Coordinates of C-alpha atoms and ligand atoms in Angstrom, one line a residue:
M1 CA -18.6 -88.6 -34.7
N2 CA -17.5 -92.2 -34.7
E3 CA -14.1 -93.5 -33.9
D4 CA -13.0 -93.6 -37.7
Q5 CA -13.7 -90.1 -38.0
K6 CA -12.0 -89.1 -34.7
S7 CA -8.9 -91.1 -35.7
L8 CA -8.6 -89.7 -39.0
I9 CA -8.6 -86.2 -37.9
L10 CA -6.3 -86.9 -35.3
K11 CA -3.8 -88.4 -37.8
S12 CA -4.1 -85.8 -40.4
S13 CA -4.0 -82.8 -38.1
S14 CA -0.5 -84.1 -36.5
H15 CA 0.9 -82.9 -40.1
F16 CA -0.3 -79.7 -39.5
P17 CA 0.9 -78.3 -36.3
P18 CA -0.3 -74.5 -35.6
P19 CA 3.1 -72.1 -35.5
P20 CA 4.0 -71.7 -31.8
G21 CA 3.1 -68.4 -30.1
V22 CA 1.0 -67.2 -32.9
K23 CA -2.8 -66.4 -32.2
L24 CA -5.1 -65.8 -35.1
S25 CA -8.7 -64.6 -35.4
Y26 CA -11.3 -64.8 -38.0
G27 CA -11.8 -61.3 -38.7
T28 CA -13.7 -59.0 -41.3
A29 CA -11.7 -60.8 -43.9
G30 CA -11.1 -64.5 -42.4
F31 CA -8.0 -65.2 -41.3
R32 CA -4.7 -63.3 -42.7
A33 CA -0.8 -63.3 -42.1
D34 CA 2.4 -64.1 -43.4
A35 CA 1.7 -66.9 -46.0
S36 CA 4.4 -68.9 -44.2
I37 CA 2.4 -69.5 -41.3
L38 CA -0.6 -70.4 -42.8
Q39 CA -0.7 -74.3 -43.3
S40 CA -2.1 -75.3 -40.3
T41 CA -4.6 -72.6 -40.3
V42 CA -5.6 -73.2 -43.9
Y43 CA -6.0 -77.1 -43.0
R44 CA -8.2 -76.3 -40.3
V45 CA -10.5 -73.9 -42.3
G46 CA -10.7 -77.0 -44.7
I47 CA -12.5 -79.0 -41.8
L48 CA -14.5 -76.0 -40.7
A49 CA -15.9 -75.7 -44.2
A50 CA -16.7 -79.5 -44.6
L51 CA -18.6 -79.3 -41.2
R52 CA -20.3 -75.9 -42.4
S53 CA -21.6 -78.1 -45.6
L54 CA -22.6 -80.7 -43.4
K55 CA -24.5 -78.5 -41.0
T56 CA -26.2 -76.6 -43.8
Q57 CA -26.7 -79.6 -46.3
C58 CA -25.3 -77.1 -48.9
V59 CA -22.3 -76.3 -51.1
I60 CA -19.6 -74.0 -49.2
G61 CA -16.9 -71.9 -50.5
L62 CA -13.3 -71.6 -49.5
M63 CA -11.4 -68.8 -50.8
I64 CA -7.5 -68.5 -50.5
T65 CA -6.5 -64.6 -50.6
A66 CA -5.1 -61.9 -49.0
S67 CA -6.8 -59.4 -51.1
H68 CA -5.0 -56.0 -51.1
N69 CA -2.4 -57.1 -48.7
K70 CA 1.2 -57.7 -49.8
V71 CA 2.1 -60.6 -51.9
T72 CA 3.9 -62.5 -48.9
D73 CA 0.6 -62.5 -47.1
N74 CA -2.1 -64.9 -47.8
G75 CA -5.4 -65.6 -46.1
V76 CA -8.4 -67.7 -45.9
K77 CA -12.2 -67.2 -45.9
I78 CA -15.3 -69.2 -46.1
A79 CA -18.2 -68.5 -48.3
D80 CA -21.8 -69.5 -46.8
P81 CA -24.5 -71.2 -48.7
S82 CA -26.1 -67.8 -49.9
G83 CA -22.6 -66.7 -51.1
G84 CA -22.5 -64.2 -48.3
M85 CA -19.7 -64.2 -45.7
L86 CA -19.7 -67.1 -43.0
S87 CA -22.2 -66.6 -40.3
Q88 CA -21.2 -64.8 -37.4
D89 CA -22.0 -67.4 -35.0
W90 CA -19.5 -69.9 -36.1
E91 CA -16.5 -67.2 -35.8
P92 CA -15.7 -68.3 -32.2
F93 CA -15.4 -71.8 -33.2
S94 CA -13.3 -70.9 -36.2
D95 CA -10.7 -69.3 -33.4
Q96 CA -10.5 -71.9 -31.3
L97 CA -10.0 -74.6 -34.2
A98 CA -7.2 -72.3 -35.7
N99 CA -5.4 -71.8 -32.4
E100 CA -5.5 -75.3 -30.6
P101 CA -1.9 -76.7 -30.8
D102 CA -2.9 -80.3 -29.5
P103 CA -4.4 -83.0 -31.8
Q104 CA -6.1 -84.7 -29.2
S105 CA -7.6 -81.5 -27.7
L106 CA -8.6 -80.6 -31.3
V107 CA -10.5 -83.6 -31.9
S108 CA -12.5 -83.1 -28.6
L109 CA -13.1 -79.4 -29.6
I110 CA -14.6 -80.7 -33.0
E111 CA -16.6 -83.3 -31.3
E112 CA -18.3 -81.1 -28.9
F113 CA -19.0 -78.7 -31.4
V114 CA -20.6 -81.3 -33.9
K115 CA -22.7 -82.4 -30.8
K116 CA -23.6 -78.9 -29.9
E117 CA -24.6 -77.7 -33.4
R118 CA -26.1 -81.2 -34.1
I119 CA -24.2 -81.6 -37.1
P120 CA -25.3 -84.6 -39.1
F121 CA -22.6 -86.9 -40.0
N122 CA -25.1 -89.2 -41.8
G123 CA -27.0 -86.7 -43.8
K124 CA -28.4 -86.8 -47.1
H125 CA -25.5 -85.0 -48.6
P126 CA -21.9 -85.4 -48.2
A127 CA -20.0 -82.3 -47.3
E128 CA -19.0 -80.4 -50.6
V129 CA -16.6 -77.5 -50.9
L130 CA -15.6 -75.3 -53.7
L131 CA -12.1 -73.9 -53.6
G132 CA -10.6 -70.7 -55.2
R133 CA -7.4 -68.9 -54.8
D134 CA -6.1 -65.6 -56.3
T135 CA -2.7 -65.2 -57.9
R136 CA -0.4 -65.3 -54.8
P137 CA 2.5 -68.0 -55.4
S138 CA 1.9 -69.5 -51.9
G139 CA -1.9 -70.2 -52.9
E140 CA -0.9 -73.6 -54.8
S141 CA 0.6 -75.1 -51.2
L142 CA -2.1 -73.3 -49.2
L143 CA -4.8 -75.1 -51.4
E144 CA -3.2 -78.3 -50.6
A145 CA -3.7 -77.9 -47.1
A146 CA -7.2 -76.8 -47.6
K147 CA -7.8 -80.2 -49.4
Q148 CA -6.3 -82.3 -46.4
G149 CA -8.5 -80.6 -44.0
I150 CA -11.7 -81.1 -46.3
S151 CA -10.6 -84.9 -46.9
A152 CA -10.3 -85.3 -42.8
V153 CA -13.9 -85.0 -42.8
V154 CA -15.4 -88.7 -43.9
G155 CA -17.1 -88.7 -47.3
A156 CA -16.1 -84.8 -47.9
V157 CA -15.6 -83.8 -51.6
A158 CA -13.5 -80.8 -52.6
H159 CA -13.7 -79.2 -56.0
D160 CA -10.7 -76.9 -57.1
M161 CA -12.2 -74.2 -59.2
G162 CA -8.8 -72.8 -60.0
I163 CA -7.6 -69.3 -59.6
L164 CA -10.6 -67.0 -59.4
T165 CA -11.6 -63.8 -58.0
T166 CA -13.1 -63.7 -54.9
P167 CA -16.5 -62.8 -55.7
Q168 CA -16.4 -65.4 -58.6
L169 CA -16.0 -68.2 -56.2
H170 CA -18.9 -66.6 -53.9
W171 CA -21.2 -66.4 -57.0
M172 CA -20.5 -70.1 -57.7
V173 CA -21.5 -71.2 -54.2
R174 CA -24.7 -69.1 -54.4
A175 CA -25.7 -70.4 -57.9
R176 CA -24.8 -74.0 -56.9
N177 CA -27.3 -73.9 -53.9
K178 CA -29.9 -72.3 -56.1
G179 CA -29.6 -75.3 -58.5
L180 CA -28.2 -73.0 -61.4
K181 CA -25.2 -73.5 -63.3
A182 CA -22.4 -72.3 -61.6
T183 CA -19.0 -72.6 -63.6
E184 CA -16.7 -69.8 -64.5
S185 CA -18.1 -69.7 -68.1
D186 CA -21.7 -69.7 -66.7
Y187 CA -20.5 -66.5 -64.5
F188 CA -19.1 -64.8 -67.6
E189 CA -22.0 -65.8 -69.6
Q190 CA -24.3 -64.1 -67.1
L191 CA -22.6 -61.0 -66.8
L192 CA -22.0 -60.5 -70.6
S193 CA -25.6 -61.1 -71.5
S194 CA -27.2 -59.0 -68.9
F195 CA -24.8 -56.4 -69.7
R196 CA -25.6 -56.5 -73.4
C197 CA -29.3 -56.4 -72.2
L198 CA -28.7 -53.2 -70.6
M199 CA -26.9 -51.7 -73.5
N200 CA -29.6 -52.4 -75.7
L201 CA -32.2 -50.5 -73.5
I202 CA -29.9 -47.2 -73.6
P203 CA -32.3 -44.4 -74.5
D204 CA -31.6 -43.0 -77.9
R205 CA -31.1 -39.3 -77.4
G206 CA -30.4 -38.4 -81.1
T207 CA -27.2 -36.7 -80.1
S208 CA -23.9 -38.2 -79.3
N209 CA -23.6 -38.4 -75.6
E210 CA -20.6 -37.3 -73.4
T211 CA -19.3 -40.5 -72.3
E212 CA -15.9 -41.0 -73.8
D213 CA -15.3 -44.4 -75.0
K214 CA -12.0 -45.5 -73.5
L215 CA -11.6 -46.9 -69.9
I216 CA -8.4 -47.8 -68.6
V217 CA -8.3 -50.4 -66.0
D218 CA -5.4 -50.8 -63.0
G219 CA -5.8 -54.8 -62.6
A220 CA -3.4 -54.6 -59.1
N221 CA -1.3 -57.1 -61.0
G222 CA -3.6 -59.8 -59.6
V223 CA -6.4 -62.0 -60.7
G224 CA -8.8 -59.2 -61.6
G225 CA -6.7 -57.9 -64.5
E226 CA -6.4 -61.8 -65.6
K227 CA -10.0 -62.1 -65.7
L228 CA -10.9 -58.7 -67.1
E229 CA -8.6 -59.5 -70.2
V230 CA -11.1 -62.5 -70.7
I231 CA -14.3 -60.4 -70.5
K232 CA -12.7 -57.9 -72.7
E233 CA -12.0 -60.5 -75.5
K234 CA -15.8 -61.2 -75.6
L235 CA -16.7 -57.5 -75.5
N236 CA -16.8 -55.3 -78.3
E237 CA -19.2 -52.7 -77.0
L238 CA -16.5 -51.3 -74.5
D239 CA -12.9 -50.1 -75.2
I240 CA -11.2 -51.1 -72.3
E241 CA -7.4 -51.4 -71.7
V242 CA -6.0 -53.2 -68.7
R243 CA -2.8 -52.2 -67.2
N244 CA -1.1 -53.9 -64.2
S245 CA -2.6 -57.3 -65.3
G246 CA 0.3 -59.2 -63.6
K247 CA 1.7 -60.0 -67.0
E248 CA 3.8 -57.1 -67.3
G249 CA 5.9 -58.3 -64.4
G250 CA 4.6 -56.0 -61.6
V251 CA 4.0 -57.0 -58.2
L252 CA 0.8 -57.9 -56.7
N253 CA -0.8 -54.8 -54.8
E254 CA 2.8 -52.9 -54.9
G255 CA 2.1 -49.2 -55.8
V256 CA -1.1 -50.4 -57.8
G257 CA -4.7 -51.5 -57.1
A258 CA -8.0 -50.0 -55.4
D259 CA -6.7 -49.9 -51.8
F260 CA -3.4 -48.0 -52.7
V261 CA -5.6 -45.7 -55.2
Q262 CA -8.3 -44.8 -52.5
K263 CA -5.9 -44.5 -49.5
E264 CA -3.2 -42.8 -50.9
K265 CA -5.0 -40.8 -53.7
V266 CA -2.0 -40.8 -56.0
V267 CA -1.7 -42.4 -59.4
P268 CA -1.0 -46.1 -59.5
H269 CA 2.2 -47.4 -61.3
G270 CA 1.8 -47.6 -65.0
F271 CA -0.4 -44.3 -64.9
G272 CA 0.9 -40.8 -65.9
S273 CA 0.3 -37.5 -67.5
N274 CA -0.6 -39.4 -70.9
H275 CA -3.9 -40.7 -69.5
A276 CA -5.1 -37.1 -68.1
G277 CA -8.7 -36.8 -68.2
I278 CA -9.3 -40.5 -69.3
R279 CA -11.6 -42.8 -67.2
C280 CA -9.7 -44.9 -65.3
A281 CA -10.6 -47.6 -62.8
S282 CA -8.7 -49.6 -60.2
L283 CA -9.4 -53.1 -58.8
D284 CA -8.0 -54.6 -55.7
G285 CA -6.1 -58.0 -55.5
D286 CA -8.9 -60.3 -55.3
A287 CA -11.1 -58.1 -57.4
D288 CA -14.0 -57.4 -54.6
R289 CA -13.1 -53.6 -54.6
L290 CA -13.7 -51.1 -57.4
V291 CA -12.7 -47.4 -57.4
Y292 CA -12.5 -45.1 -60.6
F293 CA -10.3 -41.9 -60.7
L294 CA -9.0 -39.5 -62.9
V295 CA -5.5 -38.3 -63.5
P296 CA -5.5 -34.4 -63.6
P297 CA -3.7 -32.8 -66.3
N298 CA -1.7 -30.2 -64.4
N299 CA -0.5 -32.2 -61.2
C300 CA -0.2 -35.8 -62.2
S301 CA 0.4 -37.7 -59.2
K302 CA -2.6 -36.6 -57.2
I303 CA -5.7 -38.1 -58.6
D304 CA -9.6 -37.2 -58.3
L305 CA -10.7 -40.1 -56.6
V306 CA -14.4 -41.4 -57.6
D307 CA -14.7 -43.5 -55.1
G308 CA -17.4 -46.5 -53.2
D309 CA -19.6 -43.7 -52.2
K310 CA -20.0 -42.1 -55.4
I311 CA -20.5 -45.8 -57.0
L312 CA -23.2 -46.1 -54.8
S313 CA -24.8 -42.8 -55.7
L314 CA -24.8 -43.4 -59.2
F315 CA -26.4 -46.6 -59.0
A316 CA -29.0 -45.1 -56.5
V317 CA -29.6 -42.5 -59.3
F318 CA -30.2 -45.1 -61.7
I319 CA -32.1 -47.3 -59.9
K320 CA -34.3 -44.4 -58.4
E321 CA -35.1 -43.3 -62.3
Q322 CA -36.3 -46.7 -63.0
L323 CA -38.7 -47.2 -59.9
S324 CA -40.0 -43.9 -60.7
I325 CA -40.7 -44.8 -64.2
L326 CA -42.7 -47.6 -63.2
E327 CA -44.5 -46.0 -60.6
E328 CA -45.8 -43.7 -63.3
D329 CA -47.9 -46.7 -64.6
T330 CA -51.0 -45.8 -62.3
K331 CA -53.5 -47.6 -64.6
G332 CA -52.0 -51.3 -64.2
S333 CA -53.6 -53.2 -61.9
N334 CA -50.3 -54.4 -60.1
N335 CA -48.6 -51.6 -58.3
Y336 CA -45.9 -51.6 -55.6
K337 CA -43.8 -49.1 -53.9
A338 CA -40.5 -50.5 -53.6
R339 CA -38.5 -49.7 -50.6
L340 CA -34.9 -48.2 -51.7
G341 CA -32.0 -48.1 -49.2
A342 CA -28.6 -47.3 -49.2
V343 CA -26.0 -48.5 -46.2
Q344 CA -22.8 -47.0 -45.8
T345 CA -20.1 -47.1 -42.8
A346 CA -18.7 -44.2 -40.7
Y347 CA -16.1 -43.7 -43.6
A348 CA -18.7 -42.5 -46.1
N349 CA -17.8 -39.1 -47.0
G350 CA -20.3 -36.9 -45.2
A351 CA -21.0 -35.2 -48.6
S352 CA -22.5 -38.4 -50.0
T353 CA -24.7 -39.1 -47.1
Y354 CA -26.5 -35.8 -47.6
Y355 CA -26.7 -36.4 -51.3
L356 CA -28.4 -39.7 -50.8
R357 CA -30.7 -38.4 -48.4
H358 CA -31.7 -35.5 -50.5
L359 CA -32.3 -38.2 -53.3
G360 CA -34.8 -39.8 -51.2
L361 CA -33.1 -42.8 -50.1
E362 CA -33.1 -44.1 -46.6
V363 CA -29.4 -44.2 -45.4
A364 CA -28.5 -46.9 -43.1
L365 CA -24.9 -46.8 -41.1
A366 CA -23.4 -50.2 -40.4
P367 CA -20.0 -51.0 -38.6
T368 CA -16.9 -51.7 -41.1
G369 CA -16.9 -55.0 -42.7
V370 CA -19.3 -56.2 -45.6
K371 CA -21.3 -58.8 -43.3
F372 CA -22.7 -55.8 -41.4
L373 CA -23.3 -53.8 -44.6
H374 CA -24.7 -57.0 -46.4
E375 CA -27.0 -57.8 -43.7
K376 CA -28.8 -54.2 -43.3
A377 CA -29.0 -53.8 -47.0
A378 CA -30.9 -57.0 -47.3
Q379 CA -33.5 -55.7 -45.3
Y380 CA -35.0 -53.4 -48.3
D381 CA -36.6 -54.5 -51.4
I382 CA -33.4 -53.0 -53.1
G383 CA -30.5 -52.4 -50.8
I384 CA -27.2 -50.7 -52.1
Y385 CA -24.2 -51.0 -50.0
F386 CA -20.7 -49.7 -50.5
E387 CA -17.8 -49.0 -48.1
A388 CA -15.9 -45.9 -49.4
N389 CA -13.0 -48.2 -50.4
G390 CA -15.2 -49.6 -53.2
H391 CA -16.7 -52.8 -51.8
G392 CA -20.3 -53.2 -52.4
T393 CA -23.1 -54.5 -54.5
I394 CA -26.9 -54.2 -54.7
L395 CA -29.4 -56.8 -53.2
F396 CA -32.7 -57.4 -54.5
S397 CA -35.5 -59.2 -52.0
E398 CA -37.1 -62.4 -53.6
R399 CA -40.4 -60.6 -53.0
F400 CA -39.6 -57.6 -55.1
L401 CA -38.0 -59.6 -58.0
S402 CA -41.2 -61.8 -58.2
W403 CA -43.4 -58.5 -58.5
L404 CA -40.9 -57.2 -61.2
E405 CA -41.1 -60.4 -62.9
D406 CA -44.9 -60.1 -62.9
K407 CA -45.0 -56.8 -63.8
N408 CA -43.0 -57.4 -66.5
Q409 CA -45.2 -60.0 -68.0
E410 CA -48.1 -57.6 -67.4
L411 CA -46.5 -54.8 -69.3
S412 CA -45.6 -57.4 -72.3
S413 CA -49.4 -57.8 -72.9
T414 CA -50.2 -54.1 -72.6
H415 CA -47.2 -51.9 -72.9
E416 CA -44.4 -53.6 -75.2
G417 CA -41.9 -51.1 -76.1
S418 CA -43.2 -48.4 -73.3
E419 CA -40.8 -46.9 -71.2
Q420 CA -42.1 -48.9 -68.1
K421 CA -41.6 -52.3 -70.2
K422 CA -38.0 -50.8 -70.3
A423 CA -37.6 -49.9 -66.8
A424 CA -38.7 -53.3 -65.7
L425 CA -36.5 -55.2 -67.9
R426 CA -33.6 -52.7 -66.8
L427 CA -33.9 -53.7 -63.3
L428 CA -34.3 -57.4 -64.3
A429 CA -30.9 -57.1 -66.1
V430 CA -29.1 -55.2 -63.3
S431 CA -30.4 -57.9 -60.5
K432 CA -28.6 -60.4 -63.1
L433 CA -25.5 -58.5 -63.7
I434 CA -24.6 -57.2 -60.5
N435 CA -23.1 -60.0 -58.2
Q436 CA -25.7 -60.3 -55.3
A437 CA -23.5 -62.8 -53.2
V438 CA -20.9 -60.1 -52.6
G439 CA -19.4 -56.9 -54.0
D440 CA -17.7 -57.8 -57.3
A441 CA -15.5 -55.3 -59.1
L442 CA -15.9 -56.8 -62.5
S443 CA -19.5 -57.0 -62.7
G444 CA -19.7 -53.5 -60.8
L445 CA -17.5 -52.0 -63.5
L446 CA -19.9 -53.5 -66.3
L447 CA -22.6 -51.7 -64.3
V448 CA -20.8 -48.4 -63.9
E449 CA -20.4 -48.5 -67.8
T450 CA -23.6 -49.0 -68.9
I451 CA -25.1 -46.4 -66.5
L452 CA -22.6 -43.7 -67.5
R453 CA -23.8 -44.2 -71.2
H454 CA -27.3 -44.5 -70.3
M455 CA -27.0 -41.2 -68.6
G456 CA -24.7 -39.7 -71.1
W457 CA -22.5 -38.7 -68.5
S458 CA -18.8 -38.5 -68.6
I459 CA -16.5 -39.5 -65.7
H460 CA -16.3 -35.6 -64.7
Q461 CA -20.2 -35.3 -65.0
W462 CA -20.6 -38.5 -62.4
N463 CA -17.7 -36.9 -60.1
A464 CA -19.9 -33.7 -60.0
L465 CA -22.9 -35.3 -58.6
Y466 CA -21.5 -33.8 -55.3
Q467 CA -18.1 -32.7 -53.9
D468 CA -16.4 -34.7 -51.4
L469 CA -15.6 -33.1 -48.1
P470 CA -11.6 -33.0 -47.5
S471 CA -11.0 -36.1 -45.3
R472 CA -8.0 -38.0 -43.9
Q473 CA -7.3 -41.3 -42.7
L474 CA -4.1 -42.2 -40.2
K475 CA -3.1 -45.3 -38.7
V476 CA -1.9 -45.5 -35.0
K477 CA 0.1 -48.0 -33.5
V478 CA -1.0 -48.7 -30.0
G479 CA -0.1 -51.2 -27.1
D480 CA -3.5 -53.0 -27.2
R481 CA -5.9 -52.0 -30.1
T482 CA -8.8 -53.8 -28.5
A483 CA -8.7 -51.5 -25.6
V484 CA -10.8 -49.2 -28.1
V485 CA -14.5 -50.2 -27.9
T486 CA -17.1 -48.2 -30.1
A487 CA -20.5 -47.8 -30.3
N488 CA -23.3 -46.4 -32.9
A489 CA -21.8 -48.3 -35.7
E490 CA -18.3 -47.1 -34.8
T491 CA -19.1 -43.2 -34.7
V492 CA -18.3 -43.1 -31.0
A493 CA -15.5 -44.5 -28.9
V494 CA -16.9 -45.6 -25.6
K495 CA -13.6 -46.9 -24.2
P496 CA -10.9 -45.9 -23.1
P497 CA -13.1 -43.4 -20.7
G498 CA -12.6 -39.8 -21.7
I499 CA -11.1 -40.3 -25.1
Q500 CA -14.4 -39.6 -27.0
E501 CA -15.1 -36.4 -24.8
A502 CA -11.7 -35.2 -25.9
I503 CA -12.4 -36.2 -29.5
N504 CA -15.4 -34.0 -29.5
V505 CA -13.3 -31.0 -28.2
E506 CA -11.0 -31.1 -31.2
T507 CA -13.9 -31.9 -33.9
A508 CA -15.8 -28.9 -32.6
K509 CA -12.8 -26.6 -33.5
Y510 CA -13.2 -27.2 -37.3
P511 CA -16.4 -26.2 -39.4
N512 CA -18.2 -29.6 -40.6
G513 CA -15.6 -31.3 -38.6
R514 CA -16.3 -35.2 -37.8
S515 CA -14.0 -37.8 -36.5
F516 CA -13.9 -41.3 -35.3
I517 CA -11.6 -44.0 -34.1
R518 CA -11.9 -47.5 -34.5
P519 CA -9.5 -50.6 -33.8
S520 CA -8.9 -52.1 -37.6
G521 CA -10.2 -55.6 -37.8
T522 CA -7.4 -56.6 -40.4
E523 CA -4.2 -54.7 -39.1
D524 CA -2.5 -54.2 -35.8
V525 CA -3.8 -50.6 -35.5
V526 CA -6.3 -48.0 -34.3
R527 CA -7.7 -46.1 -37.5
V528 CA -8.1 -42.3 -37.3
Y529 CA -10.7 -40.7 -39.7
A530 CA -11.3 -37.1 -40.1
E531 CA -13.1 -34.7 -42.2
A532 CA -13.8 -31.1 -42.3
S533 CA -14.3 -28.0 -44.7
T534 CA -10.6 -27.7 -45.7
Q535 CA -8.0 -30.2 -46.4
E536 CA -5.8 -28.4 -43.8
A537 CA -8.6 -28.8 -41.4
A538 CA -9.1 -32.4 -42.2
D539 CA -5.5 -33.1 -41.5
K540 CA -5.1 -31.2 -38.5
L541 CA -8.3 -32.8 -36.8
A542 CA -6.9 -36.1 -37.9
N543 CA -3.2 -35.3 -36.4
S544 CA -4.8 -34.0 -33.1
V545 CA -7.2 -37.1 -32.5
A546 CA -4.3 -39.3 -33.6
E547 CA -2.2 -37.9 -30.6
L548 CA -5.1 -38.5 -28.4
V549 CA -5.2 -42.1 -29.3
D550 CA -1.6 -42.1 -28.7
R551 CA -1.8 -40.0 -25.3
F552 CA -4.4 -42.6 -24.1
L553 CA -3.3 -46.0 -25.7
G554 CA 0.3 -45.3 -27.0
F555 CA 3.0 -47.7 -25.8
R556 CA 4.3 -46.8 -22.3
S557 CA 8.1 -47.0 -21.3
S558 CA 7.2 -48.6 -18.2
Ligands
GN1_601 C1 -11.0 -48.3 -43.5 C2 -11.1 -49.6 -44.4 O1 -10.8 -49.5 -45.6 N1 -11.1 -50.7 -43.7 C3 -11.4 -51.8 -44.5 C4 -10.2 -52.9 -43.8 O2 -10.8 -53.3 -42.7 P1 -10.4 -52.7 -41.3 O3 -11.0 -53.3 -40.0 O4 -10.5 -51.4 -41.3 O5 -8.6 -53.3 -41.1 O6 -10.4 -54.0 -44.7 C5 -11.6 -54.8 -44.7 C6 -11.4 -56.1 -45.3 O7 -11.4 -55.9 -46.6 C7 -12.8 -53.5 -45.1 O8 -13.9 -54.3 -45.3 C8 -12.6 -52.6 -44.5 O9 -13.5 -51.6 -45.2
MG602 MG1 -10.7 -57.5 -51.5

């Protein structure tokens, strides 16, 4: 770093002092806080993004969003060259960068890091950062802060991509770094063309199928609703009605959205008894989560939730079917047994894990946070990962895709129009429709819709793949949530000493009982999860484990 560079950072950072007494940490969702205290953080993440771009010599993404959090919050996160989350080994530096109050020390911190990481300041490519933001009112001024941070790095270029869903920005970063077309219209074009390809390959059963036409989507009053309106205009094949699109004056994430629907299991605002029995879906505030639900006819506030675990299961059934068809072609010269795996967290309903194993899939467990699931899923030829809350996607390995392309060619000459050829084309279309950078509610929704039609299933038939074990999630406020340390993908609490034994004693009292605790990465709470054979038992177990947390870790009066 030369003197000009140092004085540029020194000068510009003096306009962005961090708020006194606040310590932020780059968690599972980047930095998140009340929007009013985030100017300096976003500015510094601008610097970070430019440095990351220099280091990798690739385009980097910077997204301003607080997803499902309340509208007055905001946040910022980085998309790495592959379109995935920021590499974990840069997280400690991100924390130091965000929290350093003194401009001179900030410059020294950056200088040391640049040396340690050997970041090339005279590399072939100047830093290039794509910027996106959700619909939050604070987004515009935070975007300015990000631009200031980026331009504090000599030669760095920022491209404002406008209001986007988080997955759109990740998709653009991935596409740019693969040398592909990467505008928002390219994104829509890829989704729509692969969707149509799958629709054209739906088997003709000669009878009308069970899938009802209409789908009603809760857009969480956020960016996802807006973008779905755009997709809807270009789609004649689906009958979609968007509610809570943000245009009706509702507040982002208030009584609406995938997080609300999944956690509270009640109907979102704008839905009621007139929607009973109709297929409904809900997106979160930045449209990287998707859940489906049904409003039952009799009890209209409680919903039947079709969550991320069930979306995973639906995708698994479909992909397994296509792989089996391909494997039937034993005469071909080019055969390959693909490894299909599923990745879940401890929050996955026990019934879903059981179902997936019986389907013949390998099921791996990862800690909460999509970066962990993504990493594990990338180890399979086809890895499907989902958090129960609806965040997930499907990853195809390069090796498998190139085999599939070859197989498709081979089948073109020998088996045109055959079931094998169709299976190969379907899998290729899925690999283009699904957003392989990160979980994407819009592309996920289009895939769910085509698979339901392919199977001829109603949402009821889909929901009946297995029956969820009753579960309960609680939050406990404690003095210091970091006192809880977990192991084995968060299924065991190793600290504080003795708490796991006490949880085991409680769990053993209930048939099919399972319970675990972990510190949240996004809120100042310890989360408690419990499941058991009945709702009453799950509630009781969750409450008694919450009491244990309180007893071991709660606020003490002394
Ligand atoms: C139980 C739960 O839903 N946890 C969510 C939540 O993380 P916590 O660390 O539990 O606060 O937000 C994360 C980011 O969106 C998401 O990845 C995760 O699944
Ligand atoms: Mg989100």
